[in-house]
Short mmCIF file of C-alpha atoms in Angstrom, two decimals:
data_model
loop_
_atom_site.label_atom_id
_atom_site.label_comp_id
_atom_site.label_asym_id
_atom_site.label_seq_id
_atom_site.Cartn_x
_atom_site.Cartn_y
_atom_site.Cartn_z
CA UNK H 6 4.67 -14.81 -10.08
CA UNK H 7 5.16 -18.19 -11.32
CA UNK H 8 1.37 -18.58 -12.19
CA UNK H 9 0.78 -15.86 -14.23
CA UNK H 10 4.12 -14.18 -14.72
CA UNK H 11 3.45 -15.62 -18.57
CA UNK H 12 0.17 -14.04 -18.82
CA UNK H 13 0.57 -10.53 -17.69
CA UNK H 14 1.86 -9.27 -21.01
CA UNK H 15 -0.82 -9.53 -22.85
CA UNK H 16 -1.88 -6.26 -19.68
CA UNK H 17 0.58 -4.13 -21.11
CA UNK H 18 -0.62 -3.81 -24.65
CA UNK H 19 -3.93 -2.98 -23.60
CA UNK H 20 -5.10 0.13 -25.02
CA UNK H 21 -8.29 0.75 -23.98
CA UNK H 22 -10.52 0.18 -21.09
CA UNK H 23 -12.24 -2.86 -22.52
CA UNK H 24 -8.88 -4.41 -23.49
CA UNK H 25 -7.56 -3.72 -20.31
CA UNK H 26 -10.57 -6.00 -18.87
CA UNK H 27 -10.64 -8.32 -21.56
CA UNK H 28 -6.63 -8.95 -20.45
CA UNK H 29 -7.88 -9.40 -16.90
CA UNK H 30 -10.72 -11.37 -17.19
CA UNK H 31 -8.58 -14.23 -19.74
CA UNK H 32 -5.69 -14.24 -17.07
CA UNK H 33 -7.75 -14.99 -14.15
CA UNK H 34 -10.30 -17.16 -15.72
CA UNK H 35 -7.13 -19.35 -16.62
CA UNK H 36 -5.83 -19.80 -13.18
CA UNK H 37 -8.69 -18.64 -10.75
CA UNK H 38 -11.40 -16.81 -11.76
CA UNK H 39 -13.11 -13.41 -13.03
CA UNK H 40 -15.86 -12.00 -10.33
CA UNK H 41 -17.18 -9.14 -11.76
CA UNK H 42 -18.97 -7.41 -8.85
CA UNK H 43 -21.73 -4.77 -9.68
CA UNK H 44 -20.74 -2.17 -12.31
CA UNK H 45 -18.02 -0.22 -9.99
CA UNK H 46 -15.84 -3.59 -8.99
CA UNK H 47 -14.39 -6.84 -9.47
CA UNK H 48 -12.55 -9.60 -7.92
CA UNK H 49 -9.36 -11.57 -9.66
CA UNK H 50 -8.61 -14.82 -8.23
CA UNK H 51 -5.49 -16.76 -8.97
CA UNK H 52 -4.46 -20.51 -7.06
CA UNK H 53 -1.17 -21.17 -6.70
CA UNK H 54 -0.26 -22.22 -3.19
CA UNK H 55 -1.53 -22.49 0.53
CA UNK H 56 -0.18 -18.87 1.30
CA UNK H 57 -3.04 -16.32 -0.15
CA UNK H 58 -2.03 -12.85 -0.47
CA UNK H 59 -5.19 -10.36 -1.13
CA UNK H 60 -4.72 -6.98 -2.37
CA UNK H 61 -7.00 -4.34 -2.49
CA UNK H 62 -6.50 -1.44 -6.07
CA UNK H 63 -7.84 0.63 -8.22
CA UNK H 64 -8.27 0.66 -11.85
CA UNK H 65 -6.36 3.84 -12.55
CA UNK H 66 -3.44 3.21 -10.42
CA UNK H 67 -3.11 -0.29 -11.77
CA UNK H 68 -3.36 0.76 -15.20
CA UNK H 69 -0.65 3.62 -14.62
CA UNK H 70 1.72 1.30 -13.06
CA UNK H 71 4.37 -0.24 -15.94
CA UNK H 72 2.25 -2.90 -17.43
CA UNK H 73 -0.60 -2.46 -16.31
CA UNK H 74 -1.03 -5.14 -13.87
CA UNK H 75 -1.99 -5.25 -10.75
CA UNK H 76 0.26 -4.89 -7.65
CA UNK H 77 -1.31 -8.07 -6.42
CA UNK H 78 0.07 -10.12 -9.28
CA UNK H 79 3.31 -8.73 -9.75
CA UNK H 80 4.83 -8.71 -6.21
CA UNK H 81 7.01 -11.03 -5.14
CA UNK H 82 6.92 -12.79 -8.52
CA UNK H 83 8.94 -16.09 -7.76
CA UNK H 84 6.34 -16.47 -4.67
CA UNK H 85 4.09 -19.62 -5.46
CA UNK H 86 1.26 -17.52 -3.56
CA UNK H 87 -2.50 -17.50 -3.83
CA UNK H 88 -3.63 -14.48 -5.10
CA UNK H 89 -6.91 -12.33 -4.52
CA UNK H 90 -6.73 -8.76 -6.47
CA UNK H 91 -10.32 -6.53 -5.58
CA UNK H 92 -10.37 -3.78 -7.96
CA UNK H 93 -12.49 -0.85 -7.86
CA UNK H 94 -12.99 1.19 -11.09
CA UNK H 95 -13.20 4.24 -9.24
CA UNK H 96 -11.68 5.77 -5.93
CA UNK H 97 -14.91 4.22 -3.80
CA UNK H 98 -13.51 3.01 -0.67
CA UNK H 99 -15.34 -0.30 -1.78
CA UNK H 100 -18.11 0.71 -0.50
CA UNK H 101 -20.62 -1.37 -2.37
CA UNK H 102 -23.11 -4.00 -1.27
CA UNK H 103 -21.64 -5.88 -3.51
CA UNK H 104 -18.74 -6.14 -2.62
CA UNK H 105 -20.30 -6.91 1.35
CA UNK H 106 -22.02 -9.76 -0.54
CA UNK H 107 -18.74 -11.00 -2.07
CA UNK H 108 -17.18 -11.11 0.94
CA UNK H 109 -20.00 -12.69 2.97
CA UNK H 110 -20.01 -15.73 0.45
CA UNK H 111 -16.03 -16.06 1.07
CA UNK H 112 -16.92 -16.17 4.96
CA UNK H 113 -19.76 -18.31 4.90
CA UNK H 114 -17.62 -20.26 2.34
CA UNK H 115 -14.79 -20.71 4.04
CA UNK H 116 -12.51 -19.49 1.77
CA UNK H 117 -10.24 -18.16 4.08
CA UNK H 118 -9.90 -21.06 6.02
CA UNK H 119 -8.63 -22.61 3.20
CA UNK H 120 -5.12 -21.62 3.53
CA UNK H 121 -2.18 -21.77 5.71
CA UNK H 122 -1.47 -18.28 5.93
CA UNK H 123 -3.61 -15.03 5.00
CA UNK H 124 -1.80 -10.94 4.10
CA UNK H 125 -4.15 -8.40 3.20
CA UNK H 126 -2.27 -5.25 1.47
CA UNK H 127 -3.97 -2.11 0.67
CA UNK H 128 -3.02 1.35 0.69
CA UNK H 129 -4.96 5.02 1.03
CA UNK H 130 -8.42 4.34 0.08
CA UNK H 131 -7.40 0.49 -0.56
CA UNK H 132 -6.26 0.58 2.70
CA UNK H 133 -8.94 1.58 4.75
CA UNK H 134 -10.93 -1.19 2.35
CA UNK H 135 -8.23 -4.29 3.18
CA UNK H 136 -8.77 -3.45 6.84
CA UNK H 137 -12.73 -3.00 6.63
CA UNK H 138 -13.00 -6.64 4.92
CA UNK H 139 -10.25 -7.95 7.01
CA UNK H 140 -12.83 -9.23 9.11
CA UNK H 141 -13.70 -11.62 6.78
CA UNK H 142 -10.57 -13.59 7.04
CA UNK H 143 -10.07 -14.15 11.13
CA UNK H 144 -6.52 -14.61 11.53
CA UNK H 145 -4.67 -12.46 8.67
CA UNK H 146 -1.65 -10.45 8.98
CA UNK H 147 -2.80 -6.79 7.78
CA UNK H 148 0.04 -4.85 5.86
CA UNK H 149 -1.71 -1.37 5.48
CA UNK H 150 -0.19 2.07 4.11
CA UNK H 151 -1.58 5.40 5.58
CA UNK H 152 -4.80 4.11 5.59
CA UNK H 153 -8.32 5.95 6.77
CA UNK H 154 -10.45 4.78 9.27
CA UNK H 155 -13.74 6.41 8.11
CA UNK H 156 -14.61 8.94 6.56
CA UNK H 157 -18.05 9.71 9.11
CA UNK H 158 -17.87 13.40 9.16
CA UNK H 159 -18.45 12.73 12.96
CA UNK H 160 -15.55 10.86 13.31
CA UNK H 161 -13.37 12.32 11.11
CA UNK H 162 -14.26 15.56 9.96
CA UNK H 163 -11.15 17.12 10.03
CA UNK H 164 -10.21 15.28 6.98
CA UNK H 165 -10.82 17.62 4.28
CA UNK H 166 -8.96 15.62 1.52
CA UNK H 167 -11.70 13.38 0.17
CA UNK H 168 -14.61 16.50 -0.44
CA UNK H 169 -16.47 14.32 -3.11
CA UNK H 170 -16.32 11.14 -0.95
CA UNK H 171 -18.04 12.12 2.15
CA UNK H 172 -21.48 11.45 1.01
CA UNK H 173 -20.53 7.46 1.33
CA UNK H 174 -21.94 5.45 3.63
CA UNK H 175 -19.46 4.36 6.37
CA UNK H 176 -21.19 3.43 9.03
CA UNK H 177 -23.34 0.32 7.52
CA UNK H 178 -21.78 -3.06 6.86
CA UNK H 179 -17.89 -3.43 7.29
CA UNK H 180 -17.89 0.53 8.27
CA UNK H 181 -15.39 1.48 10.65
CA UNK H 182 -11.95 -0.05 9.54
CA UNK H 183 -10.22 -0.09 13.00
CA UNK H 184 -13.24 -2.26 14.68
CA UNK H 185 -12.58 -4.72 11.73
CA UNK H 186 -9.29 -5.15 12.37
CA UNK H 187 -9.91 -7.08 15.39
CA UNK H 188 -10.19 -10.56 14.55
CA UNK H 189 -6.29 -10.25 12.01
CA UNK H 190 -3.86 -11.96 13.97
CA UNK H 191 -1.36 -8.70 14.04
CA UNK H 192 -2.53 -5.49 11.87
CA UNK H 193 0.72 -2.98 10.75
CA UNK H 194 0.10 0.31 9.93
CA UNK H 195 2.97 2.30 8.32
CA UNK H 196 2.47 6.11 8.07
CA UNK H 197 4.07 9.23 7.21
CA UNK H 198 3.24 11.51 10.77
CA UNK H 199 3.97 14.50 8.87
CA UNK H 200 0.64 14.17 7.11
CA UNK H 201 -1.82 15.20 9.45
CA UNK H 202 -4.43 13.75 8.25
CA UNK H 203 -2.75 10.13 8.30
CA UNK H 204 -1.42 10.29 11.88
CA UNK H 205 -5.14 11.07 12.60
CA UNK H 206 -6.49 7.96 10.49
CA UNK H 207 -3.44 5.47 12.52
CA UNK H 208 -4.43 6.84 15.79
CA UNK H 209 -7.99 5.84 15.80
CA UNK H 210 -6.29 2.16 14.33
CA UNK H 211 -3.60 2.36 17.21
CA UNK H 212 -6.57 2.96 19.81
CA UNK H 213 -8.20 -0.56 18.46
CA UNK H 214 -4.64 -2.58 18.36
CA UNK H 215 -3.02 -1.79 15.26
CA UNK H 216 0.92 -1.33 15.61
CA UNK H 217 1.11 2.27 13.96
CA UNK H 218 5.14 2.39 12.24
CA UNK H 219 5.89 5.97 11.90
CA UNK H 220 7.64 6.40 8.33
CA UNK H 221 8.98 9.39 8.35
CA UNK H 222 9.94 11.96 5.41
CA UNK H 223 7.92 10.39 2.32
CA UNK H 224 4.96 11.99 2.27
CA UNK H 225 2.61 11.17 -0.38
CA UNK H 226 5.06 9.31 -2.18
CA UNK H 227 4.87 6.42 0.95
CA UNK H 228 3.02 3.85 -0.97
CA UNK H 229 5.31 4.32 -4.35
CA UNK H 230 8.27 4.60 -2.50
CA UNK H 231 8.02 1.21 -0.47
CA UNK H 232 7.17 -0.72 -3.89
CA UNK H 233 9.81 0.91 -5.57
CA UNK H 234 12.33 0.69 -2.82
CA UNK H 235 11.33 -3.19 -2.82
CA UNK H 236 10.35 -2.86 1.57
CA UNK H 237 6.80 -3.39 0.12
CA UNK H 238 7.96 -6.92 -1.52
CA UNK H 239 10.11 -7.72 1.89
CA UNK H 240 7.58 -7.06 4.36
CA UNK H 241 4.74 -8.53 2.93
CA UNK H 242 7.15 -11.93 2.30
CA UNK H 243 8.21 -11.74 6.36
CA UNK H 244 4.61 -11.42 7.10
CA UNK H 245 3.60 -15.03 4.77
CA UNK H 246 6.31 -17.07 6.73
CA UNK H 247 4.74 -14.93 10.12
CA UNK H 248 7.60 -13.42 11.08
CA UNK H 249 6.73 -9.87 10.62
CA UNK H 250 7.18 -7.50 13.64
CA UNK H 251 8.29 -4.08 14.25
CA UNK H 252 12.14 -4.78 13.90
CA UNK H 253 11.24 -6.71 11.00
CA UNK H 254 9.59 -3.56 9.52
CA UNK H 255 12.25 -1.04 10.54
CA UNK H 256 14.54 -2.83 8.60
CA UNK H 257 12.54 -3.50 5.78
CA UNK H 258 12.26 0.73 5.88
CA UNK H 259 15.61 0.81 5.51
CA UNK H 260 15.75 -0.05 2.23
CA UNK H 261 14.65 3.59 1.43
CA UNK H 262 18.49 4.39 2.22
CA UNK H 263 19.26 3.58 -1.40
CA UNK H 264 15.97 4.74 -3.45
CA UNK H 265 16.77 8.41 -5.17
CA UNK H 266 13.17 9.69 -5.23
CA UNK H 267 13.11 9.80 -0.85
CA UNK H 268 16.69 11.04 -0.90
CA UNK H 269 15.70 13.93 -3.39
CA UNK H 270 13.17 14.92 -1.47
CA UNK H 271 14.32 14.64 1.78
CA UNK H 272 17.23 17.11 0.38
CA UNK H 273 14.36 19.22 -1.21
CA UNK H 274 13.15 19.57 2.38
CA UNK H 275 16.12 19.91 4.68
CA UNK H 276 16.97 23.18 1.92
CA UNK H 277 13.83 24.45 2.28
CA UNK H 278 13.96 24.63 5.73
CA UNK H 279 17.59 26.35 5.29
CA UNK H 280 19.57 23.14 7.76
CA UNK H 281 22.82 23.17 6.68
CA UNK H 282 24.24 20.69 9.35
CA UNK H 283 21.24 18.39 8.60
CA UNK H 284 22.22 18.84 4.33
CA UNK H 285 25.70 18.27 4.71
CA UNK H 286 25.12 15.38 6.99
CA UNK H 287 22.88 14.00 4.30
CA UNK H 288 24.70 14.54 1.08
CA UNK H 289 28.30 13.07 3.33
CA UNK H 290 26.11 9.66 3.64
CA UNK H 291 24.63 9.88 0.13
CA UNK H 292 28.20 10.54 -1.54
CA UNK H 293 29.99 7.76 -0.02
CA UNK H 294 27.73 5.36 -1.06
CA UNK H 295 26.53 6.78 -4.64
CA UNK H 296 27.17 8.71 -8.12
CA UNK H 297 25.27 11.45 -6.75
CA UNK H 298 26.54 14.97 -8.36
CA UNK H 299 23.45 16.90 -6.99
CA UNK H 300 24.36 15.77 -3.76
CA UNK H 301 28.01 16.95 -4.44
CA UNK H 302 26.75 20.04 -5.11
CA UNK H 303 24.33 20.45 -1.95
CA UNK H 304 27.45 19.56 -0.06
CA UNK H 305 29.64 22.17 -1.02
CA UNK H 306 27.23 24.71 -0.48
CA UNK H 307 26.04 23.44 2.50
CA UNK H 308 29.67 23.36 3.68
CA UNK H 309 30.37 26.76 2.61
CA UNK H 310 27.33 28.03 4.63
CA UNK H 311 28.42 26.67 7.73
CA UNK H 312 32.05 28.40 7.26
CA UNK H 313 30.39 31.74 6.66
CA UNK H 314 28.40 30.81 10.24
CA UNK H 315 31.48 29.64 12.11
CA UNK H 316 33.20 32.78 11.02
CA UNK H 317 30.94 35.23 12.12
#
């Protein structure tokens, strides 16, 4: 972005933790400010424009991403946006007094009121966290990938994934994500239904008004994939000018049309599943349109399979 797009070098050649933070902390304090919040989390703020985009991360998936900086920051780079990056050191759902506190100053503040137009993004964990502390910002759009409601193993026990987490608390201050998600002005949730466990999480978010998009065949690749595929960067840019709705989405999804790690493994699956017709339809679409030899390849014997059938 045109604030710090300058800046976020100095990110990449950050070796160690502290440098990392160091990097962070001299960026921010420059255009914003550095909010370190308790020992587990921390808030970036960067002003730029009227439109704020917040973003919810975590330390190790920021620092794994090419360099190192946060999602926040680098999408949608030539947007003059606002930006507010929480990061949590660890996977902790945010679940923090601390973090509560930080976002009851920015209410009682009026922070949010500040500016013309509000997007929280978040994703997984992050996700169910940019919907929890939605509340704090009445009148957001809400951009969240597979996100989980709670993890209350009364509410959700039949999510098995998060062993180690289920000793948080969820059910105190800014608990149940759905309920927060009230007061956004529309709240998108885009899923992959084959993951159980996710269309579980968007149902109890569909039941309190979220509009659940169902994306289909990414598994738990979704998040990487819509960054990668750049839907991420054109969704969350329909939703600052508030013009993001289901068609809007749908054909932001289509972008993954073109991105080889979804077309890999949506061939991976189809010949796993032995569906010839389904492969060769595939690999007919993928050819015309790309260099793709492993797709010639799939073709032929995909082909060749359904001759053997027809001639039986």
């Amino acid at each position: 972005m045109r604030d710090v797009s300058d800046d976020v070098t100095a990110l990449a050649g950050a070796e160690t933790d502290a440098d990392w933070d160091a990097a962070l902390e001299d960026i921010a304090e420059r255009r914003g400010y550095y909010d370190p919040l308790g020992a587990d989390h921390l808030a970036l703020f960067t002003d730029a424009g009227p439109e704020l985009l917040v973003t919810f991360e975590e330390a190790a998936t920021i620092r794994a991403r090419p360099g190192q900086s946060p999602l926040g920051w680098t999408l949608c780079p030539d947007r003059d946006w606002s930006r507010l990056v929480l990061v949590a050191r660890r996977q902790s759902w945010f679940r923090d007094p601390e973090v509560y506190r930080y976002f009851d100053r920015l209410a009682d503040d009026g922070f949010f009121d500040e500016f013309d137009r509000v997007v929280v993004h978040g994703a997984g964990p992050c996700g169910y966290a940019a919907a929890a502390f939605s509340v704090a910002a009445p009148g957001a759009t809400l951009v969240l990938t597979a996100p989980q409601a709670t993890l209350t193993p009364a509410l959700a026990g039949w999510d098995r994934r998060f062993a180690g987490s289920r000793r948080l608390d969820f059910t105190s201050r800014y608990g149940y994500a759905p309920d927060m998600t009230e007061a956004a002005a529309r709240a998108f949730l885009i899923h992959d239904p084959a993951i159980a466990e996710d269309a579980m999480h968007a149902a109890l978010f569909h039941l309190a008004g979220a509009e659940v998009i169902r994306a289909r065949h990414h598994g738990a690749r979704l998040a990487d994939n819509l960054e990668a595929s750049g839907a991420l960067a054109k969704i969350v840019t329909t939703a600052m000018v508030g013009r993001l709705d289901r068609l809007a989405l749908a054909r932001a999804l289509r972008a993954r049309r073109d991105l080889q790690p979804y077309l890999r493994g949506l061939l991976d699956r189809l010949e796993a599943a032995d569906r010839p017709a389904l492969i060769a339809a595939l690999c007919r679409n993928v050819v015309a349109r790309k260099r793709a030899p492993r797709f010639r390849q799939a073709l032929r014997r995909a082909e060749a399979a359904l001759a053997r059938t027809a001639a039986r």
